[in-house]
Amino acid sequence: MSSKQGGKAKPLKQPKAEKKEYDEVDKANIQKKKDEEKALKELRAKAQKGALGGTGLKKSGKK
């Protein structure tokens, strides 16, 4: 008994997620969360830029 199934088996398709309906309170909370994440991202970018900007004197490999 031999089967002629070759190659990879195709993965099963996932059912599409249903669209959720949000009321005004949920929409406000989602927007607030997005704004907070955006502010944190900007602060992180500023912190990294400041830390890398003042590296000071670099030592050369030569003696």
Short mmCIF file of C-alpha atoms in Angstrom, two decimals:
data_model
loop_
_atom_site.label_atom_id
_atom_site.label_comp_id
_atom_site.label_asym_id
_atom_site.label_seq_id
_atom_site.Cartn_x
_atom_site.Cartn_y
_atom_site.Cartn_z
CA MET A 1 0.00 0.00 0.00
CA SER A 2 1.78 3.08 -1.21
CA SER A 3 0.39 6.57 -1.37
CA LYS A 4 1.40 9.22 -3.86
CA GLN A 5 1.35 12.12 -1.45
CA GLY A 6 4.54 14.10 -1.97
CA GLY A 7 5.85 17.39 -0.67
CA LYS A 8 4.54 19.33 2.28
CA ALA A 9 0.97 19.06 3.44
CA LYS A 10 -0.88 22.35 3.05
CA PRO A 11 -1.75 24.04 6.36
CA LEU A 12 -5.40 24.42 7.16
CA LYS A 13 -6.83 27.87 6.54
CA GLN A 14 -7.71 29.84 9.65
CA PRO A 15 -11.22 31.25 9.78
CA LYS A 16 -11.37 35.02 9.43
CA ALA A 17 -11.67 36.89 12.70
CA GLU A 18 -15.00 38.56 13.22
CA LYS A 19 -15.04 42.31 13.32
CA LYS A 20 -15.70 43.58 16.80
CA GLU A 21 -18.04 46.48 17.34
CA TYR A 22 -16.80 49.01 19.87
CA ASP A 23 -18.84 51.54 21.76
CA GLU A 24 -17.62 55.07 22.50
CA VAL A 25 -15.92 54.11 25.79
CA ASP A 26 -13.94 51.30 24.14
CA LYS A 27 -12.91 53.57 21.27
CA ALA A 28 -11.71 56.22 23.73
CA ASN A 29 -9.68 53.64 25.67
CA ILE A 30 -8.09 52.27 22.49
CA GLN A 31 -7.16 55.78 21.32
CA LYS A 32 -5.71 56.64 24.74
CA LYS A 33 -3.61 53.47 24.70
CA LYS A 34 -2.28 54.27 21.22
CA ASP A 35 -1.35 57.80 22.31
CA GLU A 36 0.51 56.48 25.38
CA GLU A 37 2.44 53.96 23.27
CA LYS A 38 3.37 56.69 20.80
CA ALA A 39 4.62 58.94 23.61
CA LEU A 40 6.69 56.10 25.10
CA LYS A 41 8.20 55.34 21.71
CA GLU A 42 9.22 58.98 21.26
CA LEU A 43 10.76 59.09 24.74
CA ARG A 44 12.75 55.93 24.05
CA ALA A 45 14.04 57.40 20.79
CA LYS A 46 15.13 60.58 22.58
CA ALA A 47 16.81 58.59 25.36
CA GLN A 48 18.80 56.47 22.92
CA LYS A 49 19.78 59.48 20.86
CA GLY A 50 21.06 61.33 23.92
CA ALA A 51 23.00 58.38 25.27
CA LEU A 52 24.73 57.70 21.97
CA GLY A 53 25.41 61.36 21.20
CA GLY A 54 27.84 62.03 24.08
CA THR A 55 30.33 59.20 23.69
CA GLY A 56 33.27 61.35 24.74
CA LEU A 57 36.90 60.59 23.81
CA LYS A 58 37.61 57.49 21.82
CA LYS A 59 40.75 55.51 22.39
CA SER A 60 42.81 54.51 19.41
CA GLY A 61 44.17 51.01 19.05
CA LYS A 62 47.72 52.29 18.49
CA LYS A 63 50.26 52.70 21.28
#
